[in-house]
Amino acid sequence: MKTSCVKTFGVLTSGGDAPGLNAAIRAVCRTASVQYGMRAVGIKNGYRGLVKGDMIPLDVSQLSGLLTVGGTILGTSREKPFKNPQPNPETGLLPIEAIKKNYREWNLDALVCIGGNGTNTTASLLAQEGLNVIGLPKTIDNDIMCTDMTFGFHTAVDVATDAIDRLHSTAHSHSRIMVIEVMGHKAGWLALYSGIAGGGDVILIPEIPYDIQSVADKIMERRNAGKNFSIVVVAEGAMSREEALLSKKEFKKLRASMPESIGYRVAHELERATGLESRVTVLGYLQRGGTPSPYDRVLATQFGTQAAHFLARGDFGKLVALQNSEIKGVPLSDIAGQVKNIPAGHYMLQTAREVGTCLGD
């Protein structure tokens, strides 16, 4: 058995679920146990469980069969203990005080926090409070800084691409514009990758504010060339050029007042601009659920095994990241509160343009 400076650690999953969470839990706990003899404590429902002390011992026997299972055996929540903290009316403790109390009472030497931007931002704040923390990058949006890829992303691309493939036949049969709305509130990675993979004629992403007339012109160009249908892939955070000029507060107010999501608005706009029939499919939570792809199983396992090694050598305050095909540790403070948007000159944007895809500009 190898030596380790950590004897007992807690593991939690926080934020939206994503394929590969169970694979990551399995990898970090099995490696920590088999290689170093560490004990694992499962924290239920993300940071909410950490505040409440809702924890269970995890042993290797409980990890069997998890590799292919979607969701998370630990449960999750969007609890943010540092956002507008209020004392517990029963104990009088603030969330961070309760976390530290539970950390001590469960004899934890460290925490492994698996999640997206919000989860790892909170992990960074916990590290600043003196807790030993390691973060793992999970999100179907692929929008965490300092890592080339997050687990969950490839499975979501597979699901979205399969949906686009299926909608092609309906679009062709009925001579329609088919608008497919995918997730991606602040970053358009999922829309861009699935749109290219699915042969989308138009891809609208948050990073490139769209001009509806440019989109309509593309569709009419296809129509005039004898192509009687068009596929429009829209990220949920896509915005028009007019919206891009609004302040953050004004934009949020406008979106809150919309009776339907952005996919429906784009469809209505295109019907008015082209006179062609449009239909909308919002993929929603289908993109987050189900069995992880082989790629995500492997990536989540790589992240989890390396997290165990980080624990053993006391390399805390780090995000386990993928950079140029290597697993590295990145300070959590470097990624906290940030979003990895698609850069203006990214090669995937150029790839889309070179095959004739309209990006709305």
Short mmCIF file of C-alpha atoms in Angstrom, two decimals:
data_model
loop_
_atom_site.label_atom_id
_atom_site.label_comp_id
_atom_site.label_asym_id
_atom_site.label_seq_id
_atom_site.Cartn_x
_atom_site.Cartn_y
_atom_site.Cartn_z
CA MET A 1 0.00 0.00 0.00
CA LYS A 2 1.35 3.43 -0.97
CA THR A 3 1.67 6.19 1.62
CA SER A 4 -0.83 9.05 1.69
CA CYS A 5 -1.17 12.26 3.67
CA VAL A 6 -4.97 11.83 3.47
CA LYS A 7 -6.73 9.10 5.45
CA THR A 8 -10.37 10.10 4.96
CA PHE A 9 -11.89 12.32 2.28
CA GLY A 10 -15.37 13.44 1.32
CA VAL A 11 -16.72 13.41 -2.21
CA LEU A 12 -19.71 15.35 -3.54
CA THR A 13 -21.41 16.09 -6.85
CA SER A 14 -22.98 19.50 -7.29
CA GLY A 15 -24.86 21.51 -9.92
CA GLY A 16 -26.65 19.97 -12.91
CA ASP A 17 -26.25 16.26 -13.46
CA ALA A 18 -24.09 15.10 -16.38
CA PRO A 19 -23.05 11.74 -17.81
CA GLY A 20 -19.88 10.46 -16.15
CA LEU A 21 -20.48 11.59 -12.56
CA ASN A 22 -20.75 8.03 -11.25
CA ALA A 23 -17.69 7.02 -13.26
CA ALA A 24 -15.72 9.83 -11.59
CA ILE A 25 -16.96 8.86 -8.10
CA ARG A 26 -16.01 5.24 -8.79
CA ALA A 27 -12.55 6.14 -10.06
CA VAL A 28 -11.49 8.44 -7.23
CA CYS A 29 -12.85 6.17 -4.49
CA ARG A 30 -11.49 2.92 -5.92
CA THR A 31 -8.05 4.34 -6.63
CA ALA A 32 -7.87 6.00 -3.22
CA SER A 33 -8.86 2.75 -1.49
CA VAL A 34 -6.90 0.22 -3.55
CA GLN A 35 -3.70 2.24 -3.97
CA TYR A 36 -3.57 4.14 -0.67
CA GLY A 37 -6.03 2.59 1.78
CA MET A 38 -8.01 5.83 2.11
CA ARG A 39 -11.59 5.91 3.38
CA ALA A 40 -14.25 7.72 1.37
CA VAL A 41 -17.30 9.54 2.70
CA GLY A 42 -20.12 10.27 0.28
CA ILE A 43 -21.75 13.68 0.77
CA LYS A 44 -25.37 13.70 -0.36
CA ASN A 45 -26.92 16.37 -2.57
CA GLY A 46 -23.88 18.53 -3.17
CA TYR A 47 -23.03 21.42 -0.89
CA ARG A 48 -26.44 21.14 0.77
CA GLY A 49 -25.33 17.83 2.29
CA LEU A 50 -22.02 19.34 3.32
CA VAL A 51 -23.87 22.09 5.21
CA LYS A 52 -26.34 19.67 6.80
CA GLY A 53 -23.84 16.91 7.54
CA ASP A 54 -25.80 14.48 5.36
CA MET A 55 -23.04 11.97 4.69
CA ILE A 56 -22.51 8.21 4.36
CA PRO A 57 -19.40 6.02 4.38
CA LEU A 58 -18.55 4.71 0.90
CA ASP A 59 -16.75 1.41 0.44
CA VAL A 60 -15.54 -0.33 -2.69
CA SER A 61 -18.51 -2.73 -2.77
CA GLN A 62 -20.89 0.20 -3.30
CA LEU A 63 -19.01 1.27 -6.44
CA SER A 64 -19.62 -1.89 -8.44
CA GLY A 65 -21.41 -1.32 -11.75
CA LEU A 66 -21.25 2.48 -11.56
CA LEU A 67 -19.10 3.03 -14.64
CA THR A 68 -21.98 2.90 -17.12
CA VAL A 69 -24.72 4.42 -14.96
CA GLY A 70 -25.98 7.95 -15.62
CA GLY A 71 -26.85 10.48 -12.94
CA THR A 72 -25.14 10.43 -9.56
CA ILE A 73 -25.58 8.00 -6.67
CA LEU A 74 -24.84 10.86 -4.27
CA GLY A 75 -27.54 13.17 -5.59
CA THR A 76 -26.95 16.80 -6.41
CA SER A 77 -28.25 20.31 -5.79
CA ARG A 78 -27.45 23.87 -6.79
CA GLU A 79 -26.78 24.97 -3.22
CA LYS A 80 -24.27 27.84 -3.03
CA PRO A 81 -23.24 28.26 0.61
CA PHE A 82 -21.37 31.52 0.00
CA LYS A 83 -24.23 33.25 -1.84
CA ASN A 84 -26.41 35.33 0.51
CA PRO A 85 -25.50 33.18 3.53
CA GLN A 86 -28.06 33.05 6.33
CA PRO A 87 -27.60 31.46 9.77
CA ASN A 88 -29.47 28.24 10.46
CA PRO A 89 -32.42 29.13 12.72
CA GLU A 90 -31.87 26.01 14.84
CA THR A 91 -28.09 26.09 15.27
CA GLY A 92 -27.33 29.75 14.58
CA LEU A 93 -24.44 28.65 12.36
CA LEU A 94 -23.65 30.25 9.03
CA PRO A 95 -23.23 27.76 6.15
CA ILE A 96 -19.42 27.98 6.16
CA GLU A 97 -19.35 27.43 9.94
CA ALA A 98 -21.58 24.37 9.56
CA ILE A 99 -19.35 23.04 6.77
CA LYS A 100 -16.24 23.36 8.91
CA LYS A 101 -18.03 21.71 11.84
CA ASN A 102 -19.14 18.73 9.71
CA TYR A 103 -15.69 18.51 8.09
CA ARG A 104 -14.18 18.10 11.57
CA GLU A 105 -16.86 15.76 12.95
CA TRP A 106 -16.52 13.36 10.02
CA ASN A 107 -12.72 13.47 10.39
CA LEU A 108 -12.26 14.57 6.80
CA ASP A 109 -8.76 15.43 5.64
CA ALA A 110 -9.93 16.71 2.25
CA LEU A 111 -12.87 17.19 -0.12
CA VAL A 112 -13.31 16.18 -3.76
CA CYS A 113 -15.88 18.47 -5.39
CA ILE A 114 -17.19 17.31 -8.77
CA GLY A 115 -19.08 19.86 -10.82
CA GLY A 116 -19.14 22.79 -13.18
CA ASN A 117 -18.29 26.47 -12.87
CA GLY A 118 -20.43 27.15 -9.81
CA THR A 119 -19.23 24.03 -8.02
CA ASN A 120 -15.56 24.77 -8.59
CA THR A 121 -15.99 28.45 -7.71
CA THR A 122 -17.41 27.34 -4.35
CA ALA A 123 -14.56 24.83 -4.04
CA SER A 124 -12.10 27.69 -4.51
CA LEU A 125 -13.81 29.67 -1.74
CA LEU A 126 -13.66 26.65 0.57
CA ALA A 127 -9.94 26.37 -0.16
CA GLN A 128 -9.55 30.02 0.84
CA GLU A 129 -11.30 29.14 4.11
CA GLY A 130 -8.54 26.64 4.86
CA LEU A 131 -10.16 23.37 3.74
CA ASN A 132 -8.22 20.90 1.62
CA VAL A 133 -10.12 20.78 -1.67
CA ILE A 134 -9.72 19.23 -5.12
CA GLY A 135 -12.11 19.97 -8.00
CA LEU A 136 -13.13 17.85 -11.00
CA PRO A 137 -14.54 19.47 -14.19
CA LYS A 138 -18.00 18.22 -15.11
CA THR A 139 -20.41 19.99 -17.47
CA ILE A 140 -22.10 19.30 -20.79
CA ASP A 141 -21.37 22.95 -21.71
CA ASN A 142 -17.57 22.41 -21.80
CA ASP A 143 -17.20 25.95 -20.45
CA ILE A 144 -14.71 25.53 -17.57
CA MET A 145 -11.50 27.50 -17.95
CA CYS A 146 -8.06 25.87 -18.13
CA THR A 147 -9.26 22.43 -19.23
CA ASP A 148 -9.53 21.38 -22.87
CA MET A 149 -12.49 19.15 -22.15
CA THR A 150 -15.02 18.45 -19.41
CA PHE A 151 -16.67 15.09 -18.97
CA GLY A 152 -20.34 15.02 -19.94
CA PHE A 153 -19.74 17.15 -23.03
CA HIS A 154 -19.13 14.37 -25.52
CA THR A 155 -22.21 12.42 -24.45
CA ALA A 156 -24.35 15.54 -24.84
CA VAL A 157 -22.87 16.11 -28.31
CA ASP A 158 -23.78 12.52 -29.19
CA VAL A 159 -27.37 12.99 -28.00
CA ALA A 160 -27.82 16.34 -29.74
CA THR A 161 -26.28 15.07 -32.96
CA ASP A 162 -28.54 12.03 -32.97
CA ALA A 163 -31.56 14.33 -32.56
CA ILE A 164 -30.42 16.56 -35.44
CA ASP A 165 -29.90 13.47 -37.61
CA ARG A 166 -33.46 12.31 -36.91
CA LEU A 167 -34.96 15.74 -37.55
CA HIS A 168 -33.29 15.92 -40.95
CA SER A 169 -35.74 13.36 -42.35
CA THR A 170 -38.78 15.23 -41.00
CA ALA A 171 -37.46 18.54 -42.30
CA HIS A 172 -36.89 17.05 -45.75
CA SER A 173 -40.26 15.28 -45.87
CA HIS A 174 -42.26 18.38 -44.97
CA SER A 175 -40.07 21.05 -46.62
CA ARG A 176 -39.69 22.88 -43.34
CA ILE A 177 -37.24 24.91 -41.35
CA MET A 178 -36.40 22.80 -38.31
CA VAL A 179 -35.07 24.71 -35.30
CA ILE A 180 -33.29 22.57 -32.69
CA GLU A 181 -32.57 24.27 -29.37
CA VAL A 182 -29.70 22.82 -27.34
CA MET A 183 -28.23 23.76 -23.98
CA GLY A 184 -25.50 26.37 -23.63
CA HIS A 185 -26.57 29.44 -21.69
CA LYS A 186 -23.28 31.34 -21.79
CA ALA A 187 -21.10 29.31 -24.17
CA GLY A 188 -21.92 27.68 -27.48
CA TRP A 189 -19.59 24.66 -27.53
CA LEU A 190 -22.43 22.12 -27.55
CA ALA A 191 -24.36 23.88 -30.31
CA LEU A 192 -21.22 24.33 -32.41
CA TYR A 193 -19.99 20.75 -32.16
CA SER A 194 -23.38 19.06 -32.55
CA GLY A 195 -24.36 21.52 -35.27
CA ILE A 196 -21.27 20.66 -37.31
CA ALA A 197 -21.64 16.92 -36.61
CA GLY A 198 -25.32 16.99 -37.56
CA GLY A 199 -24.86 19.07 -40.71
CA GLY A 200 -26.67 22.14 -39.41
CA ASP A 201 -27.19 24.83 -42.06
CA VAL A 202 -27.28 27.54 -39.39
CA ILE A 203 -25.69 27.51 -35.92
CA LEU A 204 -26.48 30.33 -33.49
CA ILE A 205 -24.32 30.67 -30.36
CA PRO A 206 -24.00 33.24 -27.55
CA GLU A 207 -20.54 34.34 -28.70
CA ILE A 208 -21.78 35.58 -32.12
CA PRO A 209 -24.88 37.81 -31.91
CA TYR A 210 -27.11 36.99 -34.86
CA ASP A 211 -28.82 39.10 -37.51
CA ILE A 212 -32.08 37.35 -38.38
CA GLN A 213 -31.93 38.72 -41.91
CA SER A 214 -28.57 37.03 -42.46
CA VAL A 215 -30.09 33.75 -41.31
CA ALA A 216 -33.14 34.25 -43.55
CA ASP A 217 -30.90 35.04 -46.51
CA LYS A 218 -29.02 31.77 -45.97
CA ILE A 219 -32.26 29.80 -45.89
CA MET A 220 -33.62 31.49 -49.03
CA GLU A 221 -30.28 30.87 -50.76
CA ARG A 222 -30.73 27.16 -50.05
CA ARG A 223 -34.34 27.33 -51.22
CA ASN A 224 -33.37 28.96 -54.48
CA ALA A 225 -30.76 26.25 -55.01
CA GLY A 226 -33.48 23.61 -54.83
CA LYS A 227 -32.98 22.59 -51.18
CA ASN A 228 -36.43 22.62 -49.64
CA PHE A 229 -35.48 22.40 -45.97
CA SER A 230 -33.01 23.89 -43.49
CA ILE A 231 -31.65 22.83 -40.10
CA VAL A 232 -31.08 25.62 -37.57
CA VAL A 233 -29.23 24.73 -34.35
CA VAL A 234 -29.69 27.31 -31.59
CA ALA A 235 -27.91 27.47 -28.23
CA GLU A 236 -30.28 28.49 -25.43
CA GLY A 237 -28.11 31.54 -24.78
CA ALA A 238 -28.01 32.75 -28.39
CA MET A 239 -28.79 36.46 -28.73
CA SER A 240 -29.58 38.94 -31.46
CA ARG A 241 -27.37 41.87 -32.33
CA GLU A 242 -29.88 44.17 -30.64
CA GLU A 243 -29.77 42.13 -27.43
CA ALA A 244 -25.97 42.20 -27.44
CA LEU A 245 -26.14 45.98 -26.95
CA LEU A 246 -28.19 45.66 -23.75
CA SER A 247 -26.78 45.70 -20.24
CA LYS A 248 -26.74 42.40 -18.35
CA LYS A 249 -29.71 43.53 -16.27
CA GLU A 250 -31.71 44.63 -19.32
CA PHE A 251 -30.94 41.39 -21.13
CA LYS A 252 -32.09 39.27 -18.17
CA LYS A 253 -35.31 41.30 -17.91
CA LEU A 254 -36.00 40.86 -21.62
CA ARG A 255 -35.42 37.11 -21.51
CA ALA A 256 -37.59 36.75 -18.41
CA SER A 257 -40.45 38.43 -20.27
CA MET A 258 -40.24 36.09 -23.29
CA PRO A 259 -43.26 33.73 -23.38
CA GLU A 260 -41.16 30.94 -24.92
CA SER A 261 -37.51 29.98 -25.20
CA ILE A 262 -35.10 31.36 -27.80
CA GLY A 263 -35.69 28.48 -30.24
CA TYR A 264 -39.33 29.45 -30.62
CA ARG A 265 -38.48 33.10 -31.08
CA VAL A 266 -35.99 32.31 -33.83
CA ALA A 267 -38.58 30.08 -35.54
CA HIS A 268 -41.19 32.85 -35.45
CA GLU A 269 -38.67 35.38 -36.75
CA LEU A 270 -37.70 33.11 -39.63
CA GLU A 271 -41.32 32.43 -40.60
CA ARG A 272 -41.92 36.17 -40.84
CA ALA A 273 -38.70 36.78 -42.76
CA THR A 274 -39.01 33.88 -45.23
CA GLY A 275 -42.68 32.93 -45.33
CA LEU A 276 -41.61 29.30 -44.78
CA GLU A 277 -43.08 26.93 -42.22
CA SER A 278 -40.90 26.40 -39.13
CA ARG A 279 -41.00 23.84 -36.33
CA VAL A 280 -39.10 23.72 -33.04
CA THR A 281 -37.59 20.92 -30.96
CA VAL A 282 -36.15 21.78 -27.54
CA LEU A 283 -33.89 18.94 -26.40
CA GLY A 284 -33.71 20.12 -22.79
CA TYR A 285 -32.80 17.58 -20.13
CA LEU A 286 -32.43 14.76 -22.67
CA GLN A 287 -28.91 16.10 -23.21
CA ARG A 288 -27.91 15.59 -19.57
CA GLY A 289 -29.29 12.16 -18.81
CA GLY A 290 -28.55 8.58 -19.67
CA THR A 291 -25.51 6.39 -20.11
CA PRO A 292 -22.18 8.20 -20.58
CA SER A 293 -20.37 7.67 -23.86
CA PRO A 294 -17.13 5.63 -23.87
CA TYR A 295 -15.14 8.89 -24.21
CA ASP A 296 -16.76 10.38 -21.11
CA ARG A 297 -16.33 7.16 -19.14
CA VAL A 298 -12.61 7.21 -19.92
CA LEU A 299 -12.20 10.94 -19.23
CA ALA A 300 -14.13 10.81 -15.94
CA THR A 301 -12.02 7.80 -14.92
CA GLN A 302 -8.80 9.62 -15.78
CA PHE A 303 -9.87 12.66 -13.74
CA GLY A 304 -10.95 10.48 -10.81
CA THR A 305 -7.78 8.40 -10.62
CA GLN A 306 -5.61 11.50 -10.78
CA ALA A 307 -7.72 13.16 -8.06
CA ALA A 308 -6.82 10.26 -5.77
CA HIS A 309 -3.11 10.82 -6.46
CA PHE A 310 -3.56 14.56 -5.78
CA LEU A 311 -5.11 13.64 -2.43
CA ALA A 312 -2.28 11.26 -1.55
CA ARG A 313 0.45 13.83 -2.10
CA GLY A 314 -1.49 16.71 -0.57
CA ASP A 315 -1.74 18.69 -3.80
CA PHE A 316 -4.80 20.68 -2.74
CA GLY A 317 -6.58 23.76 -4.06
CA LYS A 318 -6.39 22.37 -7.60
CA LEU A 319 -8.73 21.56 -10.46
CA VAL A 320 -7.85 18.29 -12.19
CA ALA A 321 -7.68 19.42 -15.83
CA LEU A 322 -6.95 18.09 -19.31
CA GLN A 323 -4.37 20.15 -21.20
CA ASN A 324 -2.81 19.00 -24.47
CA SER A 325 -3.70 15.36 -23.74
CA GLU A 326 -2.13 15.48 -20.26
CA ILE A 327 -3.84 15.56 -16.87
CA LYS A 328 -2.58 18.51 -14.85
CA GLY A 329 -3.47 20.45 -11.72
CA VAL A 330 -4.69 24.04 -12.13
CA PRO A 331 -5.21 26.38 -9.16
CA LEU A 332 -8.93 26.64 -8.44
CA SER A 333 -8.46 30.39 -8.05
CA ASP A 334 -7.52 30.55 -11.75
CA ILE A 335 -10.90 29.23 -12.91
CA ALA A 336 -13.26 30.52 -10.22
CA GLY A 337 -16.05 32.78 -11.47
CA GLN A 338 -15.03 32.50 -15.12
CA VAL A 339 -16.59 31.01 -18.27
CA LYS A 340 -14.67 29.50 -21.18
CA ASN A 341 -16.33 31.02 -24.23
CA ILE A 342 -15.51 30.10 -27.82
CA PRO A 343 -12.70 32.46 -28.91
CA ALA A 344 -13.37 34.58 -32.00
CA GLY A 345 -10.64 32.85 -34.02
CA HIS A 346 -11.33 29.29 -32.86
CA TYR A 347 -10.69 26.68 -35.52
CA MET A 348 -14.14 25.12 -35.09
CA LEU A 349 -15.78 28.39 -36.11
CA GLN A 350 -13.63 28.43 -39.20
CA THR A 351 -14.48 24.80 -39.87
CA ALA A 352 -18.20 25.62 -39.76
CA ARG A 353 -17.81 28.57 -42.12
CA GLU A 354 -15.71 26.61 -44.60
CA VAL A 355 -18.44 24.01 -45.14
CA GLY A 356 -20.97 26.79 -45.73
CA THR A 357 -22.60 26.95 -42.31
CA CYS A 358 -24.18 30.30 -41.41
CA LEU A 359 -23.29 31.55 -37.92
CA GLY A 360 -25.79 34.36 -38.00
CA ASP A 361 -23.38 37.24 -38.51
#
